[in-house]
Structures are given as C-alpha cells and as structure tokens.
Amino acid sequence: MDMEDKKKLKQKSVKCLFPENLQAVFGQVICDYDEIAEIRIRRNGPIQVIKRKQSIYLDKKGVYAADADRGIKLTATEFDDLFRHICRHSVYAFEEELKNGYLTVEGGHRIGIVGQTVWEENRIKSMKYFNAINIRIAHEIKGVADKILPFLYKDAVLKSTLLVSLPGRGKTTLLRDLVRKISNGSKYCPAKSVSLIDERSELASCYLGMAQNDVGIHTDVLDACPKAAGIMMVLRSMSPQVIAVDELGGPDDYVAIQQAFYLGCRLLATIHGDTYENLQQNKYLKPMLRSGGFERLVFLGNIGTPGENICICNEKGEEIKI
C-alpha cells in the first residue's frame, strides 16, 4: 500500500469517528487531521481543537475561530449521539475499557472520556454521566528516530535508553519509531526481538488485537497490560532481546525493569522530566543510573518534531555530541 492509500485510510478512520449528522461540523478537522493532536468536546462547552502549536475552536459553520465565545457547542443530544457512535452503539461492550477512562478505536485513535465514576470495593466499577470526550488523533512519524539511532549503539550493541521530557513533547512518538527501527534492524545492528508492553494502547494502538501502527516485524505486543506485570510475563514467555515501555511510574515498574536487566535484556522506556538533576530526585531510578542500567538518556526539547531538538547523555548526565 503506497503513502497516498495510507493517507486516505487514515482520513477515513478520522471521519468515521463522527456520526453523519456531525461530519459537516467536523469537516475541516477531518481534512486537517495530519496537523491535529486532539479534539476536545465538552458537554455544554465549545469544541476545542489542539493543533501542534495552537489551540483553536470550531464555529457553527465548522470554521476555525480563535475566540472561545465563537466556538460551537454540541447539544446534549448531539453529545450523546457522538458518544454512542464512538462506542458503536454498544456502551456495554466497552465497559471494561471505559473503567480506565479511555478506549482505542480503529485507526489507533485514543478516546479519553470522563464522567461520574461508580466505585465498588475500592475500585472503579463503571462510569456514567459522561461530560467530556478527548479524541487524540494517532500520528505515526516514521524516521524521527534516525537522528539519535547511531548514538544508542556501541560496537553494534544497543544501549538501554531512557527518553525524557515534559508531557506533549513527543516521547511516545519517538519511542514508537525506535521500536520499529530496532525491530526491523539497521546498518548499526541486526534486527532484534522486541517485546512492547503497551499499557495504554498508544504505541502499537491495537484494535481488535491488530496493531494499527507499524512497530516492526520482530515486535510482539502485549496490549493493555500494566508495565510491571507485562515485563515479567514476556521475560517468562517471549525471550525478548529488547523490552519497550512507555512512562515509567510506580516502584513496581522499577523492580520489573531491574529483573530484566539481570536477565540481559535491553530496555527502551520513557519518563516525565526535563533535566538530569530532576531524574536524580527519583529514588527508584537513581540506583539504576548509578549502576549503569540506563546507559543513554535522551532529553527532548519543546520545539520542532520529536527527535529534532534533543540532547543525548550517558548515565552520568554527560552530553554526547551529535
């Protein structure tokens, strides 16, 4: 399938997010999908469109407006119709996913949903009275890892790498492309067997078990599984050479990662942060930096595309010139 056919399929997948009675309102958004990161639709609030470098609104004709007061608001019926359409008119079928506040649809788009949670035995049983929908448009940007790839190897051996940035600066996009490149192989190193723990279905964006994004031909995806449990599962069953995870969090993640290091696996991971000093304040990560677990730290800046404005350091925080 050539690039033009892929583009048409992507555009169709965005169009299919909206019921027919709303497709005219979102017509401009559908056409501009490749420039758009998020579409935020709040009950009784103006439709907000987040582009890469600006936040705008849709007016009643579906035209962009800078002023929120000009933004169109969906009626309660239109909002409910949109929600049911996204759930393919079977909210019950998505009940398990909705407990986590999001669902992934065809095309890899991720739909965040909030409302009133219903708790039972200290856990979320369900959600009701939905009041906001955040449509995160899935974007694959192939080639963004090309600039940093040569600096992640030494003598054809991949170094465990941590991608570091504040939210919204492209960590996940860069990680996805790294997984693809390492899985397929390159002039720097032969192809590797990669296990991808896709806890929030953002990297491979699996839909009905099929990855919607290209994560490489030697990548095995464990979808919608917590990172710590997923790492232990693939260590026991898949014999990965490389394990990739997005957004390190609680102590269990680091315990599992340490086990992977002990067994000789290489790790690719992301974490929120902006400086080496900031990473040193993480009591779980600090010992791994001290022991050389993560040998490459990639700090992403706040301009340009992922992989463009970066700084690569070793585990001591010393910059590696690129």
Coordinates of C-alpha atoms in Angstrom, one line a residue:
M1 CA 0.0 0.0 0.0
D2 CA 1.5 3.3 -1.1
M3 CA 1.6 6.5 1.0
E4 CA -1.4 8.0 -0.7
D5 CA -3.6 5.0 0.1
K6 CA -2.5 5.0 3.7
K7 CA -3.4 8.7 3.9
K8 CA -6.8 8.0 2.6
L9 CA -7.4 5.2 5.1
K10 CA -6.2 7.5 7.9
Q11 CA -8.5 10.2 6.8
K12 CA -11.4 7.8 6.6
S13 CA -10.7 6.5 10.1
V14 CA -10.9 10.1 11.5
K15 CA -14.1 10.7 9.5
C16 CA -15.7 7.5 11.0
L17 CA -15.3 8.9 14.5
F18 CA -18.2 11.2 13.9
P19 CA -21.9 10.3 13.1
E20 CA -23.2 11.5 9.8
N21 CA -25.1 14.4 11.3
L22 CA -21.9 15.9 12.7
Q23 CA -19.5 15.2 9.9
A24 CA -20.2 18.6 8.3
V25 CA -19.3 20.4 11.6
F26 CA -16.0 18.5 11.8
G27 CA -15.3 18.7 8.0
Q28 CA -12.3 21.0 8.4
V29 CA -10.9 18.9 11.2
I30 CA -11.2 15.7 9.1
C31 CA -9.3 17.4 6.2
D32 CA -6.6 18.7 8.5
Y33 CA -6.2 15.5 10.6
D34 CA -2.5 15.3 10.0
E35 CA -2.0 18.7 11.8
I36 CA -4.2 18.0 14.7
A37 CA -3.3 16.4 18.0
E38 CA -6.6 16.5 20.0
I39 CA -10.2 17.4 19.6
R40 CA -11.8 18.2 22.9
I41 CA -15.6 18.1 23.2
R42 CA -17.2 19.1 26.4
R43 CA -20.9 18.9 27.3
N44 CA -22.1 22.5 27.1
G45 CA -18.6 23.7 26.2
P46 CA -17.1 24.9 22.8
I47 CA -15.4 22.4 20.6
Q48 CA -11.7 22.8 21.1
V49 CA -9.1 21.7 18.5
I50 CA -5.5 21.3 19.6
K51 CA -3.0 21.7 16.7
R52 CA 0.7 21.3 17.2
K53 CA 1.4 24.9 18.1
Q54 CA -2.0 26.4 18.8
S55 CA -5.4 25.9 20.5
I56 CA -8.4 27.0 18.4
Y57 CA -12.2 26.4 18.3
L58 CA -14.8 25.4 15.7
D59 CA -17.6 27.9 15.0
K60 CA -21.1 26.9 13.9
K61 CA -20.0 26.6 10.3
G62 CA -17.2 24.3 11.2
V63 CA -14.6 27.0 10.6
Y64 CA -11.7 27.7 12.9
A65 CA -12.1 30.5 15.4
A66 CA -9.5 31.9 17.8
D67 CA -12.2 33.2 20.3
A68 CA -13.8 30.6 22.5
D69 CA -17.0 32.7 22.5
R70 CA -17.4 31.9 18.8
G71 CA -17.0 28.2 19.4
I72 CA -20.0 25.9 18.7
K73 CA -21.4 23.8 21.5
L74 CA -23.0 20.5 20.8
T75 CA -26.5 20.0 22.2
A76 CA -27.0 17.3 24.8
T77 CA -28.5 15.0 22.2
E78 CA -25.6 15.6 19.7
F79 CA -23.0 14.9 22.5
D80 CA -24.8 11.7 23.5
D81 CA -25.1 10.7 19.8
L82 CA -21.3 11.2 19.4
F83 CA -20.5 9.1 22.5
R84 CA -22.8 6.3 21.4
H85 CA -21.3 6.4 17.9
I86 CA -17.8 6.1 19.2
C87 CA -18.9 3.1 21.2
R88 CA -20.6 1.6 18.1
H89 CA -23.9 2.0 19.8
S90 CA -23.0 -0.6 22.5
V91 CA -21.6 1.2 25.5
Y92 CA -21.8 -2.0 27.5
A93 CA -19.3 -3.7 25.1
F94 CA -16.7 -1.1 26.1
E95 CA -17.5 -1.1 29.8
E96 CA -14.1 -2.6 30.8
E97 CA -12.1 -0.1 28.7
L98 CA -14.3 2.8 30.0
K99 CA -13.3 2.0 33.6
N100 CA -9.8 3.2 32.6
G101 CA -11.2 6.4 31.1
Y102 CA -10.3 5.7 27.5
L103 CA -10.8 3.4 24.6
T104 CA -8.8 2.8 21.4
V105 CA -10.7 2.7 18.1
E106 CA -9.9 1.7 14.5
G107 CA -7.0 3.8 13.2
G108 CA -5.3 3.8 16.5
H109 CA -7.0 6.9 17.8
R110 CA -7.4 7.1 21.5
I111 CA -10.6 8.4 23.0
G112 CA -10.4 9.8 26.5
I113 CA -13.7 10.0 28.4
V114 CA -14.6 11.5 31.8
G115 CA -17.8 11.5 33.8
Q116 CA -19.0 10.2 37.2
T117 CA -17.3 7.1 38.4
V118 CA -19.1 4.4 40.3
W119 CA -16.9 2.7 43.0
E120 CA -17.3 -0.7 44.4
E121 CA -14.9 -2.5 46.8
N122 CA -12.2 0.3 46.4
R123 CA -12.2 0.1 42.6
I124 CA -14.0 1.7 39.7
K125 CA -16.9 -0.5 38.7
S126 CA -18.2 1.7 35.9
M127 CA -18.7 5.3 34.7
K128 CA -21.8 7.2 33.9
Y129 CA -23.0 10.8 33.2
F130 CA -20.2 11.3 30.6
N131 CA -19.4 15.0 30.3
A132 CA -16.2 15.3 28.1
I133 CA -14.6 13.5 25.2
N134 CA -11.0 14.0 24.2
I135 CA -10.2 12.5 20.7
R136 CA -6.4 12.0 20.4
I137 CA -5.6 11.6 16.8
A138 CA -3.0 8.9 16.2
H139 CA 0.1 10.0 14.3
E140 CA 2.9 7.9 13.1
I141 CA 6.0 9.9 12.2
K142 CA 8.5 7.5 10.7
G143 CA 12.1 8.5 10.6
V144 CA 12.1 10.7 13.7
A145 CA 14.5 8.3 15.4
D146 CA 17.0 8.4 12.6
K147 CA 19.0 11.3 14.2
I148 CA 19.6 9.6 17.5
L149 CA 19.8 5.9 16.5
P150 CA 23.6 5.8 15.8
F151 CA 24.3 7.2 19.3
L152 CA 22.4 4.4 21.0
Y153 CA 24.8 1.7 19.9
K154 CA 28.4 0.9 20.7
D155 CA 30.1 -1.8 18.7
A156 CA 26.7 -2.9 17.3
V157 CA 25.4 -3.4 20.9
L158 CA 22.2 -1.5 21.8
K159 CA 22.4 0.6 25.0
S160 CA 19.4 0.7 27.3
T161 CA 17.8 4.1 26.7
L162 CA 15.5 6.4 28.6
L163 CA 13.6 9.1 26.7
V164 CA 13.0 12.1 29.0
S165 CA 10.7 15.1 28.5
L166 CA 7.8 17.0 29.9
P167 CA 4.3 16.0 28.6
G168 CA 3.4 16.6 25.0
R169 CA 6.9 16.8 23.5
G170 CA 6.9 13.6 21.5
K171 CA 8.3 10.9 23.8
T172 CA 5.8 8.3 22.7
T173 CA 6.2 9.1 19.0
L174 CA 9.9 8.8 19.3
L175 CA 9.7 5.6 21.3
R176 CA 7.4 4.0 18.7
D177 CA 9.8 4.8 15.9
L178 CA 12.8 3.5 17.9
V179 CA 10.9 0.2 18.4
R180 CA 10.2 0.0 14.7
K181 CA 13.8 0.6 13.7
I182 CA 15.4 -1.7 16.3
S183 CA 12.9 -4.5 15.5
N184 CA 13.5 -4.2 11.7
G185 CA 17.2 -3.8 12.0
S186 CA 19.5 -1.2 10.5
K187 CA 23.1 -0.6 9.4
Y188 CA 24.0 -0.1 13.1
C189 CA 22.7 -3.5 14.3
P190 CA 20.8 -6.6 13.0
A191 CA 17.1 -6.9 13.8
K192 CA 16.2 -7.6 17.4
S193 CA 13.3 -9.4 19.0
V194 CA 11.3 -6.7 20.8
S195 CA 8.5 -7.1 23.4
L196 CA 6.4 -4.0 23.6
I197 CA 4.3 -3.5 26.8
D198 CA 1.6 -1.2 25.5
E199 CA -0.2 -0.4 28.7
R200 CA -2.4 2.4 27.3
S201 CA -2.7 1.1 23.8
E202 CA -0.8 4.2 22.5
L203 CA 2.3 2.7 20.9
A204 CA 1.0 0.0 18.7
S205 CA -2.6 1.2 19.1
C206 CA -4.1 -2.3 18.8
Y207 CA -7.7 -2.5 17.7
L208 CA -9.3 -6.0 18.0
G209 CA -5.9 -7.4 18.5
M210 CA -4.2 -5.9 15.4
A211 CA -1.6 -3.2 15.7
Q212 CA -2.7 0.0 13.9
N213 CA 0.8 1.4 13.9
D214 CA 4.0 0.0 12.4
V215 CA 6.1 -1.2 15.3
G216 CA 8.4 -3.5 13.3
I217 CA 8.3 -7.1 12.0
H218 CA 10.0 -8.6 15.0
T219 CA 7.9 -6.9 17.7
D220 CA 5.5 -8.8 19.9
V221 CA 2.8 -6.5 21.5
L222 CA 1.3 -7.1 24.9
D223 CA -1.6 -4.8 24.8
A224 CA -3.5 -3.1 27.7
C225 CA -1.3 -4.7 30.3
P226 CA 0.3 -2.9 33.3
K227 CA 4.0 -2.4 32.7
A228 CA 5.4 -4.3 35.7
A229 CA 3.2 -7.4 35.2
G230 CA 3.8 -7.2 31.4
I231 CA 7.6 -7.2 31.8
M232 CA 7.5 -10.3 34.0
M233 CA 5.2 -12.0 31.6
V234 CA 7.3 -11.5 28.5
L235 CA 10.5 -12.4 30.4
R236 CA 9.0 -15.8 31.1
S237 CA 7.4 -16.4 27.8
M238 CA 8.8 -14.5 24.9
S239 CA 12.6 -14.4 25.4
P240 CA 12.9 -10.8 24.3
Q241 CA 16.2 -9.2 23.4
V242 CA 14.7 -5.7 24.0
I243 CA 11.7 -4.6 26.1
A244 CA 9.9 -1.3 25.4
V245 CA 7.6 0.5 27.8
D246 CA 6.0 4.0 28.0
E247 CA 6.0 6.3 31.0
L248 CA 7.7 4.7 34.0
G249 CA 5.7 5.2 37.1
G250 CA 5.5 3.4 40.5
P251 CA 8.0 1.3 42.3
D252 CA 6.8 -2.0 40.8
D253 CA 7.9 -0.8 37.3
Y254 CA 11.5 -0.4 38.5
V255 CA 11.5 -3.7 40.3
A256 CA 10.5 -5.4 37.0
I257 CA 13.0 -3.4 35.0
Q258 CA 15.8 -4.4 37.3
Q259 CA 14.8 -8.1 36.8
A260 CA 15.0 -7.5 33.0
F261 CA 18.5 -6.0 33.4
Y262 CA 19.6 -9.0 35.4
L263 CA 18.5 -11.3 32.6
G264 CA 20.4 -9.4 30.0
C265 CA 17.5 -7.6 28.3
R266 CA 17.9 -4.1 26.9
L267 CA 15.3 -1.6 27.8
L268 CA 13.6 1.3 26.0
A269 CA 11.5 3.5 28.2
T270 CA 10.1 7.0 28.6
I271 CA 9.7 9.1 31.7
H272 CA 8.5 12.6 32.6
G273 CA 11.3 15.0 33.4
D274 CA 13.4 17.7 31.9
T275 CA 16.9 17.6 33.5
Y276 CA 19.4 15.1 34.7
E277 CA 19.1 16.6 38.2
N278 CA 15.4 16.0 38.0
L279 CA 16.0 12.3 37.3
Q280 CA 18.4 12.1 40.2
Q281 CA 15.5 13.0 42.6
N282 CA 13.7 9.8 41.6
K283 CA 14.7 7.4 44.3
Y284 CA 13.8 4.3 42.2
L285 CA 15.6 5.5 39.1
K286 CA 18.7 6.9 40.7
P287 CA 20.3 3.5 41.6
M288 CA 19.8 2.4 38.0
L289 CA 21.7 5.4 36.7
R290 CA 24.4 4.9 39.3
S291 CA 24.8 1.2 38.3
G292 CA 24.7 1.9 34.6
G293 CA 21.3 0.3 33.9
F294 CA 20.2 3.0 31.5
E295 CA 23.3 4.0 29.6
R296 CA 21.7 6.5 27.3
L297 CA 19.4 9.4 28.3
V298 CA 17.7 11.3 25.5
F299 CA 16.2 14.7 26.6
L300 CA 13.6 16.1 24.2
G301 CA 13.2 19.9 23.8
N302 CA 10.0 21.8 23.2
I303 CA 10.2 22.8 19.6
G304 CA 10.1 21.1 16.3
T305 CA 9.2 17.5 15.7
P306 CA 10.3 14.6 18.0
G307 CA 13.9 13.8 17.5
E308 CA 14.8 17.3 16.2
N309 CA 15.6 19.3 19.4
I310 CA 17.4 16.8 21.6
C311 CA 20.3 16.2 23.9
I312 CA 21.8 12.8 24.4
C313 CA 23.7 12.0 27.6
N314 CA 25.3 9.0 29.2
E315 CA 24.2 7.6 32.5
K316 CA 26.3 10.2 34.3
G317 CA 24.5 13.1 32.6
E318 CA 27.5 13.9 30.4
E319 CA 26.4 15.1 26.9
I320 CA 27.3 13.0 23.9
K321 CA 27.9 15.3 20.9
I322 CA 25.7 14.6 17.9

